[in-house]
CSV table of C-alpha atoms and ligand atoms in Angstrom, one decimal:
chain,number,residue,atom,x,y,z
B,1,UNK,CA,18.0,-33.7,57.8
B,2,UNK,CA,17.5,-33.2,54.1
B,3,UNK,CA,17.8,-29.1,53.2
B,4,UNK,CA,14.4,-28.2,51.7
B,5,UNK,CA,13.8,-25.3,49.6
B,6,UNK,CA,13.2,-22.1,50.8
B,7,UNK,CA,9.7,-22.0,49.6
B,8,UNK,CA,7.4,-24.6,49.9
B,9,UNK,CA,3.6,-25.5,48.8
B,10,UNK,CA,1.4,-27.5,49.6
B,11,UNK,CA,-2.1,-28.1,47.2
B,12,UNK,CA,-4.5,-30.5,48.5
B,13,UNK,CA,-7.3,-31.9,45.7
B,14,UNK,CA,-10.2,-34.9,45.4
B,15,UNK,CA,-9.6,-36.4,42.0
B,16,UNK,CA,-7.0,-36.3,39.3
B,17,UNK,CA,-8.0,-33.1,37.0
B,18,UNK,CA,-9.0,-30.7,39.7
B,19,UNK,CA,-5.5,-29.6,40.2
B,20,UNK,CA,-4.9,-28.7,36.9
B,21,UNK,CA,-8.0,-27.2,36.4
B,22,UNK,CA,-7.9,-25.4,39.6
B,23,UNK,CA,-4.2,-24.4,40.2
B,24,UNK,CA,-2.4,-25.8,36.6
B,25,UNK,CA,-0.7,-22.1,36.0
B,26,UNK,CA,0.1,-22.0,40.0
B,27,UNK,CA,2.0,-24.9,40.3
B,28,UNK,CA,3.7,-24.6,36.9
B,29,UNK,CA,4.7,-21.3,38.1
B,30,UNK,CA,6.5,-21.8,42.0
B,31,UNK,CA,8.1,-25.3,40.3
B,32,UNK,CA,9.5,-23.1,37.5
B,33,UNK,CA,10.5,-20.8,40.2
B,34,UNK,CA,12.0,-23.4,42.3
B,35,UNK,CA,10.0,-23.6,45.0
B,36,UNK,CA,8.7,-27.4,46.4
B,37,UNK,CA,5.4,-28.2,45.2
B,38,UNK,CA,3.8,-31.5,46.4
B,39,UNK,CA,0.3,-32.6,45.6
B,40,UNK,CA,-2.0,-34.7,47.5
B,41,UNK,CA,-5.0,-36.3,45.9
B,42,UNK,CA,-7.5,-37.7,48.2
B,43,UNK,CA,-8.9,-40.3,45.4
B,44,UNK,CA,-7.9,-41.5,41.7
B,45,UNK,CA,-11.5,-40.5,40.3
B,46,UNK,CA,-13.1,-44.1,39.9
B,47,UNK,CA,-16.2,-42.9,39.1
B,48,UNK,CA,-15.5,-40.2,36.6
B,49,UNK,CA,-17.2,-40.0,33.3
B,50,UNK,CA,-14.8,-41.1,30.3
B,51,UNK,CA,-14.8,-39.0,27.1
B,52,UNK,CA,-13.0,-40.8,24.9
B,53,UNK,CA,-15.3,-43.3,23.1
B,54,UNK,CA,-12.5,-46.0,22.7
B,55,UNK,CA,-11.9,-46.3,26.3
B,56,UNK,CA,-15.3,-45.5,27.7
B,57,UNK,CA,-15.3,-49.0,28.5
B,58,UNK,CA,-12.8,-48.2,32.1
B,59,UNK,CA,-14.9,-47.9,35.1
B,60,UNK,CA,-13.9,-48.5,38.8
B,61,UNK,CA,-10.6,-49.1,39.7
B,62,UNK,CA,-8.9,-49.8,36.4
B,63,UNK,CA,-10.4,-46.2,35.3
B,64,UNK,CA,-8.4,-45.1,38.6
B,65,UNK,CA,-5.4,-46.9,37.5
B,66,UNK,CA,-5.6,-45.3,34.1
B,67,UNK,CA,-6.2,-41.7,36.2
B,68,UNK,CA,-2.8,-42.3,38.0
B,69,UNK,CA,-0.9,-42.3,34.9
B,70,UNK,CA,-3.1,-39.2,33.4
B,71,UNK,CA,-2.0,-37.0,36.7
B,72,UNK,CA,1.8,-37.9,36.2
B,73,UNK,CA,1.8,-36.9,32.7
B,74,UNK,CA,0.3,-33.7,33.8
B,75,UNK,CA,2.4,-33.0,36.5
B,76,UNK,CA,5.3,-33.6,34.0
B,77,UNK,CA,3.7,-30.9,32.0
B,78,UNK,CA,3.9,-28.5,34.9
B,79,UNK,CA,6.9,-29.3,36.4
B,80,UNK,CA,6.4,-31.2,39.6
B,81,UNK,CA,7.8,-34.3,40.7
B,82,UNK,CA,6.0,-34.8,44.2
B,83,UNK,CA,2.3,-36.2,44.0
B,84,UNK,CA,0.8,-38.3,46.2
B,85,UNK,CA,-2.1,-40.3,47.1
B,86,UNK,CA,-3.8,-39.7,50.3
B,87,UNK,CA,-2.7,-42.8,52.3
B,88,UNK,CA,-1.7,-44.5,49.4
B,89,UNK,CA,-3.2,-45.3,45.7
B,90,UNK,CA,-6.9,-46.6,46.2
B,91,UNK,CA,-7.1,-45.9,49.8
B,92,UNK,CA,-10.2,-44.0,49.1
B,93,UNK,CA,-12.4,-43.9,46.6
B,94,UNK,CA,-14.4,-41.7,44.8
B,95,UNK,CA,-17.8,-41.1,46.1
B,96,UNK,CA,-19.3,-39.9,42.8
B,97,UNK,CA,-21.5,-36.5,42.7
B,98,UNK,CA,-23.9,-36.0,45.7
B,99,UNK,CA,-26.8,-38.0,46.1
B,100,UNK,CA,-25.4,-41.5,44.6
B,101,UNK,CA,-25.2,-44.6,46.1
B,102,UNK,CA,-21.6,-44.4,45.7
B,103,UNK,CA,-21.4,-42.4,48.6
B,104,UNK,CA,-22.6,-44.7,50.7
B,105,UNK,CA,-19.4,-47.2,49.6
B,106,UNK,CA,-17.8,-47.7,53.1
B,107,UNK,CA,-14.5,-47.5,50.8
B,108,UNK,CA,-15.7,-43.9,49.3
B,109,UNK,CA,-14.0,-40.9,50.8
B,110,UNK,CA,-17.1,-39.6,51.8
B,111,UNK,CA,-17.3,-42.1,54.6
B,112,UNK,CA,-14.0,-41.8,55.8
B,113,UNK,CA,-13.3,-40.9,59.1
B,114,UNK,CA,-11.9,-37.3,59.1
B,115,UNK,CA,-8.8,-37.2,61.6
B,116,UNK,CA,-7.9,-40.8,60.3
B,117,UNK,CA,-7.2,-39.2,56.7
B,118,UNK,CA,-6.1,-36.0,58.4
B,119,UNK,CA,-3.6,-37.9,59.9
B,120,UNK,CA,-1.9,-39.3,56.5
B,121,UNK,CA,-2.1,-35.5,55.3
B,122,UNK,CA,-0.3,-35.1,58.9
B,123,UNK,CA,2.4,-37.0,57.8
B,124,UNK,CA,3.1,-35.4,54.7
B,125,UNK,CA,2.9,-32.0,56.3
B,126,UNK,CA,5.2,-32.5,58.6
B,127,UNK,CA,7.7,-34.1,56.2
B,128,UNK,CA,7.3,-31.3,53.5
B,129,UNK,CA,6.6,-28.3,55.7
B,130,UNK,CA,4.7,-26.2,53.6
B,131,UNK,CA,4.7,-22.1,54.5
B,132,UNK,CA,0.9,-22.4,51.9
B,133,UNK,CA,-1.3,-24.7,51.5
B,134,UNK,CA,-4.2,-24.4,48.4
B,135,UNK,CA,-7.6,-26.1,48.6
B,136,UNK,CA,-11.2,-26.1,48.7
B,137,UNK,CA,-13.7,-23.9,50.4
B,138,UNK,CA,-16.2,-25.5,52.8
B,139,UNK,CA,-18.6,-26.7,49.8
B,140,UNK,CA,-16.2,-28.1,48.1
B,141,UNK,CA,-16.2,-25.6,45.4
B,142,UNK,CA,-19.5,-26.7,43.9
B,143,UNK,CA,-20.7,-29.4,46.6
B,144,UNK,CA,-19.5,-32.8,45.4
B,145,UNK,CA,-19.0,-35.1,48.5
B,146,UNK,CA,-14.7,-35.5,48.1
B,147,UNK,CA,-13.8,-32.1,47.0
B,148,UNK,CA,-16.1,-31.3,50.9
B,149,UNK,CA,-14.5,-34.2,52.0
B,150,UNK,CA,-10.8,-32.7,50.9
B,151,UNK,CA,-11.7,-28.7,52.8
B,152,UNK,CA,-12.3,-31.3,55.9
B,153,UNK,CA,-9.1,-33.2,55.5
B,154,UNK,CA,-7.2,-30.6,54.3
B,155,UNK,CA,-8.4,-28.1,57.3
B,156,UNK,CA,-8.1,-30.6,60.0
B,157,UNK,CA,-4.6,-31.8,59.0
B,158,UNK,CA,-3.4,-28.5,58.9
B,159,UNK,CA,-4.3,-28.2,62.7
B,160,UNK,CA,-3.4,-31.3,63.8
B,161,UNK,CA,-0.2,-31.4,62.2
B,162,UNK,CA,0.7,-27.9,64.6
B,163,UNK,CA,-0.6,-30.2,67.3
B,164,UNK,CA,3.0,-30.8,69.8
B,165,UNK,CA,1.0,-33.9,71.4
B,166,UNK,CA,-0.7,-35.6,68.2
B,167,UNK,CA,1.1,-38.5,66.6
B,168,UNK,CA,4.7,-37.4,67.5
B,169,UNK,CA,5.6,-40.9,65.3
B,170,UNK,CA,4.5,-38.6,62.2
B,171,UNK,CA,7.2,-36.3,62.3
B,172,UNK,CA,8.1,-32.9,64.3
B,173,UNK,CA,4.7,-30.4,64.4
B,174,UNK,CA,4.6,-27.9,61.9
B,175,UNK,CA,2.4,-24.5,61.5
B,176,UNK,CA,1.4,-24.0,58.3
B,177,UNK,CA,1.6,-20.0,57.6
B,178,UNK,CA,-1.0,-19.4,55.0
B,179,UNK,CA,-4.1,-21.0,53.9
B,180,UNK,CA,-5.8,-20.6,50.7
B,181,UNK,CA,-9.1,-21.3,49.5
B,182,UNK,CA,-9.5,-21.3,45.3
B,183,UNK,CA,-11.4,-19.0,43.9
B,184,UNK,CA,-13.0,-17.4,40.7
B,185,UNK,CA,-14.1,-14.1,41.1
B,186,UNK,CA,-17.5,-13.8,39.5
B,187,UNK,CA,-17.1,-10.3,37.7
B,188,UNK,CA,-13.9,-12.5,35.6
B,189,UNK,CA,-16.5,-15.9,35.4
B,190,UNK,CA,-19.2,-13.3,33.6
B,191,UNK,CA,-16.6,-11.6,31.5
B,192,UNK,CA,-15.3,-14.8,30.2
B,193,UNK,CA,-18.6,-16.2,29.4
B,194,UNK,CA,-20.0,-13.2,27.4
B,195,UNK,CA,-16.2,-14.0,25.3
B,196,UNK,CA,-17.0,-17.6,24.9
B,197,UNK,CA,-20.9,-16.7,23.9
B,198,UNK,CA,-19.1,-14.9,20.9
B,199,UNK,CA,-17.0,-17.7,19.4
B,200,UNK,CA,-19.2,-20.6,21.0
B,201,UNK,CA,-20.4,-21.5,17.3
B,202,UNK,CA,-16.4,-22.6,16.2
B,203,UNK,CA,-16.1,-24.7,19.1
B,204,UNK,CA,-16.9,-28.3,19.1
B,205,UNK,CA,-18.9,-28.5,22.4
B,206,UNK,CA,-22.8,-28.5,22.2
B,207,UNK,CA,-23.2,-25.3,24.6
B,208,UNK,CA,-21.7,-22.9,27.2
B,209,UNK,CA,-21.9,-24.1,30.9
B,210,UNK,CA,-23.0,-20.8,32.6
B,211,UNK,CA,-21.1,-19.0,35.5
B,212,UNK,CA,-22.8,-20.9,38.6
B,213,UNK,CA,-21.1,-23.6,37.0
B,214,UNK,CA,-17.4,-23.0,37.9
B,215,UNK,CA,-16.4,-24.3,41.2
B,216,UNK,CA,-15.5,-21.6,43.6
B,217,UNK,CA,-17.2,-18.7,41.9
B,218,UNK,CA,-17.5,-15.6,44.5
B,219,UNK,CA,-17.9,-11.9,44.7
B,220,UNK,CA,-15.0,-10.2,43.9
B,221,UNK,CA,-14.5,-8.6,47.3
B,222,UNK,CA,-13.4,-11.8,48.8
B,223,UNK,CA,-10.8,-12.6,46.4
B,224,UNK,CA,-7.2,-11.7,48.0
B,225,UNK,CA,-4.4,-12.8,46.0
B,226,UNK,CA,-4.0,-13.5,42.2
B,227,UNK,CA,-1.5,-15.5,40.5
B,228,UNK,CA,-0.5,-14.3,37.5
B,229,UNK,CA,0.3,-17.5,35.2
B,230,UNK,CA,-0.3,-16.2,32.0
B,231,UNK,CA,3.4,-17.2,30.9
B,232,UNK,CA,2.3,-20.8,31.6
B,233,UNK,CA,-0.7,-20.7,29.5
B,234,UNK,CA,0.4,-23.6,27.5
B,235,UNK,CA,1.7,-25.6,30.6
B,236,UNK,CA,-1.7,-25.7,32.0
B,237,UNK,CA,-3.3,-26.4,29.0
B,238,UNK,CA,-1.2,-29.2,28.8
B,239,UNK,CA,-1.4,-30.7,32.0
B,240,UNK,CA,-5.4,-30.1,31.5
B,241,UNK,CA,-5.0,-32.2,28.2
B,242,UNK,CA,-3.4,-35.0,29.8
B,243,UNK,CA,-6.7,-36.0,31.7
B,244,UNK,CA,-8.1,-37.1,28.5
B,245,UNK,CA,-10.8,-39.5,30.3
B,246,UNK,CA,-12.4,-36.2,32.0
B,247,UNK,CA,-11.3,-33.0,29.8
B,248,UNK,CA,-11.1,-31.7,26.4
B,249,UNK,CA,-9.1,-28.6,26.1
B,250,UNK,CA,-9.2,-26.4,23.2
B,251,UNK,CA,-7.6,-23.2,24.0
B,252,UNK,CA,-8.2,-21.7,25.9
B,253,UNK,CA,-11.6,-23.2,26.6
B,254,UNK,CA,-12.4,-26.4,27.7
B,255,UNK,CA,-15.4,-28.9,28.3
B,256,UNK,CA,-16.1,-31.8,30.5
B,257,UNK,CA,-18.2,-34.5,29.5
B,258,UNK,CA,-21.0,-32.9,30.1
B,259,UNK,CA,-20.0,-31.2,26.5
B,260,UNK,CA,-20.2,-27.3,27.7
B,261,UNK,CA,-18.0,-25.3,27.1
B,262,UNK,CA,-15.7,-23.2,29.9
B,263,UNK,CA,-13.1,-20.6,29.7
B,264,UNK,CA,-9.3,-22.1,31.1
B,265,UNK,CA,-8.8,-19.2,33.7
B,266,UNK,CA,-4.6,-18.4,33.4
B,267,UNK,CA,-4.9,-15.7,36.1
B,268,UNK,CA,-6.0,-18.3,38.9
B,269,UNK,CA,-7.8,-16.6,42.2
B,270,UNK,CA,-7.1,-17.4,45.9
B,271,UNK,CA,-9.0,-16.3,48.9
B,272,UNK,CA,-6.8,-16.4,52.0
B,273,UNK,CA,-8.3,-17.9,55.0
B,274,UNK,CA,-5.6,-18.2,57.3
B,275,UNK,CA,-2.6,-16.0,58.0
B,276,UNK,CA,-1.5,-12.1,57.1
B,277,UNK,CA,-2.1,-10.6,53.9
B,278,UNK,CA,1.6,-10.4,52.6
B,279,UNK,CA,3.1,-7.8,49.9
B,280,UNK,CA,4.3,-4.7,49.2
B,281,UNK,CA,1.3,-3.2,51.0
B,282,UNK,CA,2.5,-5.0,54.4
B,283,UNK,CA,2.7,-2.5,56.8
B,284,UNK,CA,0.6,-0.1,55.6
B,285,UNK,CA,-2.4,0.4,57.8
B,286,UNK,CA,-5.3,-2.0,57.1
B,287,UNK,CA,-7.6,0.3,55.4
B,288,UNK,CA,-5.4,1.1,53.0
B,289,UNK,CA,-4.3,-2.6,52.6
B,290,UNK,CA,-7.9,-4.2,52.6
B,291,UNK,CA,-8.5,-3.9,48.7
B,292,UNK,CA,-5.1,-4.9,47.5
B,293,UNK,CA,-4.8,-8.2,46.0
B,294,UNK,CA,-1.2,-10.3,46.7
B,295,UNK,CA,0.6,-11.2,43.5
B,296,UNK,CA,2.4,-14.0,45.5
B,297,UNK,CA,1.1,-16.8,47.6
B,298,UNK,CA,4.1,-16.4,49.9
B,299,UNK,CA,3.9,-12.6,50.1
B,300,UNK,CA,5.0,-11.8,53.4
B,301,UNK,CA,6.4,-14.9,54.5
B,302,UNK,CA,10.7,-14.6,55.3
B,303,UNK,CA,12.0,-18.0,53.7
B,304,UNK,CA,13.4,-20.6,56.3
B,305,UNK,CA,15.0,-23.7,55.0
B,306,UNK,CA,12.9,-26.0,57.3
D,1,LIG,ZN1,-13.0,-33.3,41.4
């Protein structure tokens, strides 16, 4: 068997532009660092909005096809080489934002059966053994069907893939140590905000989106690790820049194309869901621990080489 690095992560995502957004700094980080970093993307964004007027004219799946080739540039702008579609490249597609017929599409990945995509998240789980995995908190984040339909996938797989007796033809079980959940925490949201209010009239975007607007936005006390990516500022602003159909970035803020403008968070927030706070608190009796935030998502975890 293949020797795989010591440390090894795992981010699972709906569309082409959340990862960047999301974990851009994160990944750009543990790749720098050496670790393995593979992304899964449940769905190539078919039904994204496009910004740029001169090819507005993409929809469906040639706005997918045009997707796939925005993610690789931005993983090339964070350093990572393994991405991946769940079950392939236009296995599922996007359901669009709640409430549209789209998610009725028996191809959307709103109606796909749960342990059947689990089980192609299985296989890559078991291949890549990640110590971490990074995605979305129950509601998605901010409640649109796929990133929901991801936290399902995601959580599922990462029992199922433990699972001895299911699928042994996808490879030997594996336990996944930690499990994180992305976060903003909302005293950081509201600091950024009342910044961007300041130079909002220099900025080409028509207004501010307000905090209840980032995905993932919760009280501070839940938040339990932060990754400190400030020395990959620029790489995530890259890697955000390369999904031109869907972002525009002007540092460090950026707008969808709904046209309001958002702060680029560098420092990006975790809440850990699953397995032992890590770090150089370990040991030290829970009370004490409770209010100390990891620095590293594998805090606490001894490196095996699979
Ligand atoms: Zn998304």
């Amino acid at each position: 068997m293949t020797e795989l690095p010591g440390r090894r992560l795992l981010l699972v995502h709906a569309h082409p532009d959340d990862e960047a957004i999301n974990n851009g700094a994160t990944m750009a980080r543990y790749a720098a660092e050496g670790a393995q970093v593979t992304l899964v993307t449940c769905t190539l964004g078919e039904q994204g909005e496009v910004i740029p007027p001169e090819i507005a004219h993409l929809t469906g799946e040639a706005l997918g096809s045009h997707r796939r080739t925005e993610l690789a540039a931005a993983m090339d702008a964070v350093g990572v080489h393994d991405f991946r579609s769940l079950g392939g490249p236009g296995r599922h597609q996007d359901s669009g934002m709640m409430g549209l017929p789209e998610n009725d599409d028996p191809r959307s990945f709103w109606q796909a059966d749960v342990d059947e995509a689990a089980a192609d998240l299985v296989a890559v789980i078991r291949e890549t053994r990640p110590q971490v995995l990074i995605t979305y908190d129950p509601n998605g984040g901010y409640g649109h069907p796929d990133h929901i339909q991801a936290h399902r996938v995601a959580m599922r797989a990462a029992d199922l893939a433990a699972e001895p007796d299911f699928r042994p033809d996808l490879g030997a079980p594996w336990t996944i140590t930690k499990i994180y959940w992305n976060r903003v925490p909302r005293s950081v949201a509201e600091e950024s905000f009342a910044r961007l209010k300041d130079v909002l009239d220099e900025l080409p975007f028509s207004a501010s989106a307000a905090v209840d607007d980032v995905p993932g936005v919760v009280d501070d006390s839940l938040i339990t690790t932060e990754i400190d990516g400030t020395a990959f500022a620029g790489a995530k602003a890259a890697a955000m820049r390369a999904h031109a159909t869907q972002i525009e970035v002007v540092e460090p803020w950026f707008a969808l194309s709904n046209q309001l403008a958002q702060p680029i968070f560098v420092v990006e927030y975790y809440e850990l869901v699953r397995g032992e706070r890590g770090g150089a608190q370990a040991g030290v009796r829970s009370g004490v621990r409770s209010g100390v935030r990891e620095t590293d998502l594998f805090a606490g975890i001894s490196e095996v080489s699979a």
